[in-house]
Coordinates of C-alpha atoms in Angstrom, one line a residue:
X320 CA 87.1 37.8 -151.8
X321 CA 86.4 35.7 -148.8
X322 CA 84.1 32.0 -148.7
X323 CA 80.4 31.0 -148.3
X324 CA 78.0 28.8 -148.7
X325 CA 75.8 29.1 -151.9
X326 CA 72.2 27.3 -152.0
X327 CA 72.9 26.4 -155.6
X328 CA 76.2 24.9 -155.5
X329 CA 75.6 23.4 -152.0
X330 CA 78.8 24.2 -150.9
X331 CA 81.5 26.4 -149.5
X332 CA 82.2 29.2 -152.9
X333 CA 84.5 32.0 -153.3
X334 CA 82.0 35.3 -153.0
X335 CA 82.8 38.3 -155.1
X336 CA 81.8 42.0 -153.2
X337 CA 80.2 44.6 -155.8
X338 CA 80.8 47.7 -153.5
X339 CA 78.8 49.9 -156.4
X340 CA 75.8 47.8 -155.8
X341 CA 76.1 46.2 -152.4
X342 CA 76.1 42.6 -153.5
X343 CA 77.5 39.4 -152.9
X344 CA 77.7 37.5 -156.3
X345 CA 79.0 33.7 -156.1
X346 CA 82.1 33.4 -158.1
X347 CA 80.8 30.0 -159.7
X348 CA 77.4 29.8 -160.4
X349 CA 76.6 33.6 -160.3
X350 CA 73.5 33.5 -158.1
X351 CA 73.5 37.0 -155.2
X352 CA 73.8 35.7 -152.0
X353 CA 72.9 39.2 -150.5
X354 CA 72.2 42.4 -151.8
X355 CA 72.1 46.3 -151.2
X356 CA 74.5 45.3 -148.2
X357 CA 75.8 48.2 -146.0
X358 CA 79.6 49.0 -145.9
X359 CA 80.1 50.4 -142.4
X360 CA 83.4 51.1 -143.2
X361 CA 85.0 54.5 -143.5
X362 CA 85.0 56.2 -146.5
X363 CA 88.2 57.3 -146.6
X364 CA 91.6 57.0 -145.0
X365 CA 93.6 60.1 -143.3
X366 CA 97.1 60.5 -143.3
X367 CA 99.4 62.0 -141.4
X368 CA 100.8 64.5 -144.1
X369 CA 97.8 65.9 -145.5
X370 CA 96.6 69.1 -144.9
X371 CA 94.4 69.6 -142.5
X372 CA 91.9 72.2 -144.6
X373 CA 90.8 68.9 -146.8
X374 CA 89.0 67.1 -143.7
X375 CA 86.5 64.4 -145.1
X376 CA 84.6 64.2 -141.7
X377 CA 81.3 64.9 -141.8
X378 CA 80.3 64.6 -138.3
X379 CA 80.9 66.0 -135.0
X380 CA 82.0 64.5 -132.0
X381 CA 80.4 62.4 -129.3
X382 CA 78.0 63.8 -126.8
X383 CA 79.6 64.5 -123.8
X384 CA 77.1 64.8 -120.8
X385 CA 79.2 66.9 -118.4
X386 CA 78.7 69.6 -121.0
X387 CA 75.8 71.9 -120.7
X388 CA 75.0 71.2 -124.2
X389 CA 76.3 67.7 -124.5
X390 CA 79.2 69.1 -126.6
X391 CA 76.9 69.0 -129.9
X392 CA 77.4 73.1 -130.1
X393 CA 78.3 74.9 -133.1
X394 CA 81.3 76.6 -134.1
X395 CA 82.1 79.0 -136.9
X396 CA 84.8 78.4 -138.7
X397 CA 86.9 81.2 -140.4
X398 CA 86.6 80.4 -144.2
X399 CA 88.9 81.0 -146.5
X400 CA 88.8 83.9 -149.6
X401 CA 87.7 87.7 -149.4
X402 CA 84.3 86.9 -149.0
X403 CA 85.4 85.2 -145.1
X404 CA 86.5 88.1 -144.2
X405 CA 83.5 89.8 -144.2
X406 CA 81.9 86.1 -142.6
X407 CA 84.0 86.4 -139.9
X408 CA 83.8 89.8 -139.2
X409 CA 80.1 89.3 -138.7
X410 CA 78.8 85.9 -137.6
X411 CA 82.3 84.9 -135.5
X412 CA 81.5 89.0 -133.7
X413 CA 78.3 87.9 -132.8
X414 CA 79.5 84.1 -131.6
X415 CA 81.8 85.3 -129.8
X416 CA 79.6 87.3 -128.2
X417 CA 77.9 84.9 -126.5
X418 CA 79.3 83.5 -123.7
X419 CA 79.9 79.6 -123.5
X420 CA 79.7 78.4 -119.8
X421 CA 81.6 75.5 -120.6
X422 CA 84.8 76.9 -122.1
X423 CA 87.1 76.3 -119.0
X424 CA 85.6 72.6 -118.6
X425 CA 86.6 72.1 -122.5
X426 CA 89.9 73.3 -121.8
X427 CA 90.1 71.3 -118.9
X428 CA 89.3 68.3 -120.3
X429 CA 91.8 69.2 -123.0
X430 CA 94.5 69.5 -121.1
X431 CA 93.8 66.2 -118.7
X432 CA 93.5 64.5 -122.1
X433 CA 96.6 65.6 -123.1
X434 CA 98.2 64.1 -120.0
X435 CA 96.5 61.0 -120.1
X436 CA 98.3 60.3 -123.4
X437 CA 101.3 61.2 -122.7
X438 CA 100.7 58.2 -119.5
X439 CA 99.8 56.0 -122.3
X440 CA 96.4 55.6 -120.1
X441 CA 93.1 53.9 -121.3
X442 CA 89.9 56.6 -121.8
X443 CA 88.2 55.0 -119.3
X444 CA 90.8 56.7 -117.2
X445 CA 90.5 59.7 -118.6
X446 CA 86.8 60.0 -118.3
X447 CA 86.9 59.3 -114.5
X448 CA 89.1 62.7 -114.4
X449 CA 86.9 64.6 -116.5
X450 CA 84.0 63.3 -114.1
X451 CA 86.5 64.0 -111.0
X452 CA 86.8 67.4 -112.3
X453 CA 83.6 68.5 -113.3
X454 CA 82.5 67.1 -109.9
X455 CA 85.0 69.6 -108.0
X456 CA 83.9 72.4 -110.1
X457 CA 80.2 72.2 -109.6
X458 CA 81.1 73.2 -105.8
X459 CA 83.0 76.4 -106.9
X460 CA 85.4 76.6 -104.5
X461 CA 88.3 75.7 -106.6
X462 CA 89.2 79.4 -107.8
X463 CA 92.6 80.9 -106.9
X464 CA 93.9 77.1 -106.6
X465 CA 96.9 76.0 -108.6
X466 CA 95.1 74.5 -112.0
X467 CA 97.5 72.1 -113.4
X468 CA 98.1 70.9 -109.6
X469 CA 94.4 70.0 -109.9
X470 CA 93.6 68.1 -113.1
X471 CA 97.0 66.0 -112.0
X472 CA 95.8 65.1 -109.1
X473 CA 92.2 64.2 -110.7
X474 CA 94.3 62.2 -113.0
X475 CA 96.0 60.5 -109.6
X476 CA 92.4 59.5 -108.5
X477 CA 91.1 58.7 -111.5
X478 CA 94.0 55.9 -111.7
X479 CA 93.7 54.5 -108.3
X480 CA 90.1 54.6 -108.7
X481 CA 90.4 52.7 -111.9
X482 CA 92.8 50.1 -110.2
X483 CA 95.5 51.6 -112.9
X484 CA 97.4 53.7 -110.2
X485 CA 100.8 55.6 -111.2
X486 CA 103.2 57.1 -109.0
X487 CA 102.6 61.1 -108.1
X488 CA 106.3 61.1 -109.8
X489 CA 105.0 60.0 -112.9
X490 CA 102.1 62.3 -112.6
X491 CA 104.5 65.4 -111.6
X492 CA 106.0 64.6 -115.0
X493 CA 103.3 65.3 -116.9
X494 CA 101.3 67.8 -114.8
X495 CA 102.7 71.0 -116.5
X496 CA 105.3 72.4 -114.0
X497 CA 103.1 71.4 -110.9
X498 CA 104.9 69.7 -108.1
X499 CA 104.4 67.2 -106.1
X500 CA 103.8 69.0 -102.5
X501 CA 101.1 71.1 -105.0
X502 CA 99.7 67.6 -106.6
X503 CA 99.5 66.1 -102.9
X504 CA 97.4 69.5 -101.5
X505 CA 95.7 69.4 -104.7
X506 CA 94.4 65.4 -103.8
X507 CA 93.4 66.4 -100.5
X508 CA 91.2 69.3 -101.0
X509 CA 89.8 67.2 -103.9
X510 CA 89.3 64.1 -101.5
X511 CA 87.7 66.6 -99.1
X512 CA 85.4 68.4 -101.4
X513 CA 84.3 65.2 -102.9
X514 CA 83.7 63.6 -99.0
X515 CA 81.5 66.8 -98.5
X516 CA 79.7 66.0 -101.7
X517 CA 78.4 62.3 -100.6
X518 CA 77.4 63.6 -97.6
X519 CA 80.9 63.2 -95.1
X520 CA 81.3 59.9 -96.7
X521 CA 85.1 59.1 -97.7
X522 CA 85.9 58.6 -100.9
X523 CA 86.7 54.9 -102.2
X524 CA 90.3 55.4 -103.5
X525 CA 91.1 52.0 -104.1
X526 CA 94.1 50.1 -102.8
X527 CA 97.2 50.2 -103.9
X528 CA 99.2 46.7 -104.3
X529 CA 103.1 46.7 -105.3
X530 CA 102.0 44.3 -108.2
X531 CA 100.3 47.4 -109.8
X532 CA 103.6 49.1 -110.7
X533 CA 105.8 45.4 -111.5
X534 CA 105.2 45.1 -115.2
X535 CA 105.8 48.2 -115.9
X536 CA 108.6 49.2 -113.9
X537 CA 110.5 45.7 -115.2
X538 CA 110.0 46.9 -118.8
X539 CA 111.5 50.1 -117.8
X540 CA 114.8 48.1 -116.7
X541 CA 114.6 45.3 -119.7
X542 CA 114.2 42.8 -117.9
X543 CA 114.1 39.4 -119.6
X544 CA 110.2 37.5 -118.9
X545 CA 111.3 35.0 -117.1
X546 CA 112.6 37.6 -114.3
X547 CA 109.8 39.7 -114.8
X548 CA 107.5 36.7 -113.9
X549 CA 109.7 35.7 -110.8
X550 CA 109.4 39.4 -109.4
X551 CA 105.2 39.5 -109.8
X552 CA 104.9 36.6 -107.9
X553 CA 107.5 37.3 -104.9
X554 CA 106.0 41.2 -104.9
X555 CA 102.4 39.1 -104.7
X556 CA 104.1 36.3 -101.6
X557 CA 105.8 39.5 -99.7
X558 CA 102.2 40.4 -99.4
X559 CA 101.8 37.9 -96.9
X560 CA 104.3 39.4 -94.4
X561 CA 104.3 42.4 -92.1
X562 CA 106.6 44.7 -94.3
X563 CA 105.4 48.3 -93.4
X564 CA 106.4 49.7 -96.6
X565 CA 104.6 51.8 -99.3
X566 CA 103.6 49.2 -102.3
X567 CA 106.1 51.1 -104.3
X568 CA 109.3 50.6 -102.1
X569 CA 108.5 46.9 -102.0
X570 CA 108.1 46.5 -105.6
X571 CA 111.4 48.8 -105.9
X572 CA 113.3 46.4 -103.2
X573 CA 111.9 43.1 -105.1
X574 CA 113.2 43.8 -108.7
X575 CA 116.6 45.0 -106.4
X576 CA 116.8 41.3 -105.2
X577 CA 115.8 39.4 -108.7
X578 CA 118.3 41.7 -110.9
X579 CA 120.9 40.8 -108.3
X580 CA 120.1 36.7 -108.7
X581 CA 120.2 37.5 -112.5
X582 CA 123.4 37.1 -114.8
X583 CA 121.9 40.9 -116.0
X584 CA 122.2 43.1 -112.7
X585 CA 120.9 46.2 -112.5
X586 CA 123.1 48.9 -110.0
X587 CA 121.0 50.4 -107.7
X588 CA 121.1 53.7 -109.5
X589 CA 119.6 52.7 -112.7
X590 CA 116.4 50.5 -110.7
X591 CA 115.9 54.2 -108.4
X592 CA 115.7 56.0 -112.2
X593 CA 113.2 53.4 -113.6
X594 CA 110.7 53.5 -110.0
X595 CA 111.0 56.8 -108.7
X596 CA 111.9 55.7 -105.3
X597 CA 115.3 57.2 -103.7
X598 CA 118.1 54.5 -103.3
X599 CA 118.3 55.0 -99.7
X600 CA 115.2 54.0 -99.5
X601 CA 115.5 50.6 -101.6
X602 CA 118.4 49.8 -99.3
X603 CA 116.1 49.9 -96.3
X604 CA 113.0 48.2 -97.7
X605 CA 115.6 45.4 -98.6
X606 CA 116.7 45.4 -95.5
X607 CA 113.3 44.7 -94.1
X608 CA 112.5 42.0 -97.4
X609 CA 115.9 39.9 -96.4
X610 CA 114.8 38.2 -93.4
X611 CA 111.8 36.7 -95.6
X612 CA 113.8 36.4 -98.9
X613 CA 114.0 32.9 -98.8
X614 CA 110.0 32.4 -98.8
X615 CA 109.4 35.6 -101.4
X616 CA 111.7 34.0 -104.2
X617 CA 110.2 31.6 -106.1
X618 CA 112.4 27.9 -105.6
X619 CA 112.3 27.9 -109.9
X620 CA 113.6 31.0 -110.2
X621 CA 116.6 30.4 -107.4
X622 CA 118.1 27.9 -105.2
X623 CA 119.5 28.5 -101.8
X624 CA 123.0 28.8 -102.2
X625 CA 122.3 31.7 -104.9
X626 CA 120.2 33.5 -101.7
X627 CA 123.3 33.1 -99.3
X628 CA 124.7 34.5 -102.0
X629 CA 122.7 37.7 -102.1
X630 CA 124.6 40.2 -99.9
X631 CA 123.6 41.3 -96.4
X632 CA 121.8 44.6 -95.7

């Protein structure tokens, strides 16, 4: 039951739902506020133990435009008993038959779906890939290249493109075996192809900022809000000096300094584990962040004593 107003009361009423007959009914005075209303919600629920032979879903997916047929094809199923034997001898023979030009894009997309999940990454992400992908392919000069390598580094675009940019460690993770020399030639001749495509044009990549990678990389570690929120906004003030560092070692080299003003300090091992970046080279973008650590930290977060206090490089 929820409230509204009723024209014969004059006032705010409980309202009743008849779901049979798709009213509103008054709970005081009777009168039907609205009738033959549509319930756009689902029929049913799904759970994760049923079977999946008794799917309610009566409709198909949505249309996909990189598909030759928008995705809306048809697909026969085997059915069940001794009379789908017979069915699927017949009309899955003859289906099969026919070739669908669009089975390695499907399995494409599959796969760089898959990855984007296991990223935890938004489908607008995953759509820019697909797009990425389908572009690359259209030029047909991608046979004989490594395939995972490929969709993971149309994934790595797609993210800096989309201003949600990961590390090409965190895409090696998830790229199926492909490594990260493989997922680096694999951006390049992607980058290329894609220059040729617009004409010689290069491709808008999108810059990456050590911001980018803060949040997350802090909830990696466990760090506390109030440090996480010193560490986003000395990663944003280093910005304004000459630290000629990839956005990754800076972010790396800040949370280095904050944990080490903290009462919880992080050893340099476990901050390398949670960013991907090599300890040596934390130690030397600290190095370069120390001459300016007294303008990066934020005067709430520490005083000066605690930054004599932080140890020379």
């Amino acid at each position: 039951m929820s409230d509204a107003f009723c024209s014969d009361c004059k006032r705010q009423t409980e309202v009743v739902f008849d779901h049979s007959a798709g009213d509103a009914v008054c709970s005081e005075c009777g009168l039907v506020l609205e009738s033959h209303s549509i319930d756009e919600t689902s029929e049913w629920r799904t759970f994760a133990n049923e079977s999946g032979d008794n799917d309610p879903v009566r409709v198909g997916g949505p249309n996909n435009p990189l598909l030759t047929d928008g995705g809306l094809s048809t697909v026969i199923a085997k059915p069940n008993g001794a009379s789908g034997d017979f069915l699927s001898s017949s009309l899955g023979r003859w289906q099969n038959r026919g070739s669908n030009p669009d089975r390695g894009l499907i399995l494409a997309f599959k796969t760089i779906g898959t990855m984007s999940e296991r990223l935890g990454l938004v489908g607008t992400v995953k759509d820019r890939a697909n797009e990425i992908y389908k572009r690359v392919e259209d030029q047909k000069s991608s046979r004989g290249r490594n395939q995972d390598a490929l969709l993971a580094a149309c994934l790595y675009i797609a993210c800096r493109q989309e201003e949600i940019p990961r590390t090409v460690k965190e895409i090696c993770s998830i790229a199926n075996g492909a490594t990260k020399k493989e997922i680096g030639r694999a951006k390049e001749y992607i980058v290329k192809q894609l220059g040729l495509e617009n004409g010689g044009q290069s491709v808008e990549m999108g810059t990456i900022h050590a911001g980018d990678f803060m949040r997350r990389f802090c909830s990696n570690l466990g760090m506390n809000n109030q440090a996480v929120k010193a560490a986003q906004e000395s990663v944003t003030k280093s910005e304004e000096f000459d630290i000629r560092r990839s956005p990754i070692s800076i972010a790396a080299a800040v949370i280095y300094i904050i944990t080490q003003l903290s009462d919880d300090k992080k050893p340099l091992k476990d901050i390398s584990l949670a960013t991907g970046v090599a300890e040596g080279t934390i130690r030397n973008s600290y190095k370069d962040l120390y001459p300016h650590v007294s303008k990066i930290i934020p005067n709430w977060y520490a005083k000066e004593e605690d930054l004599k206090n932080l140890s020379s490089p």
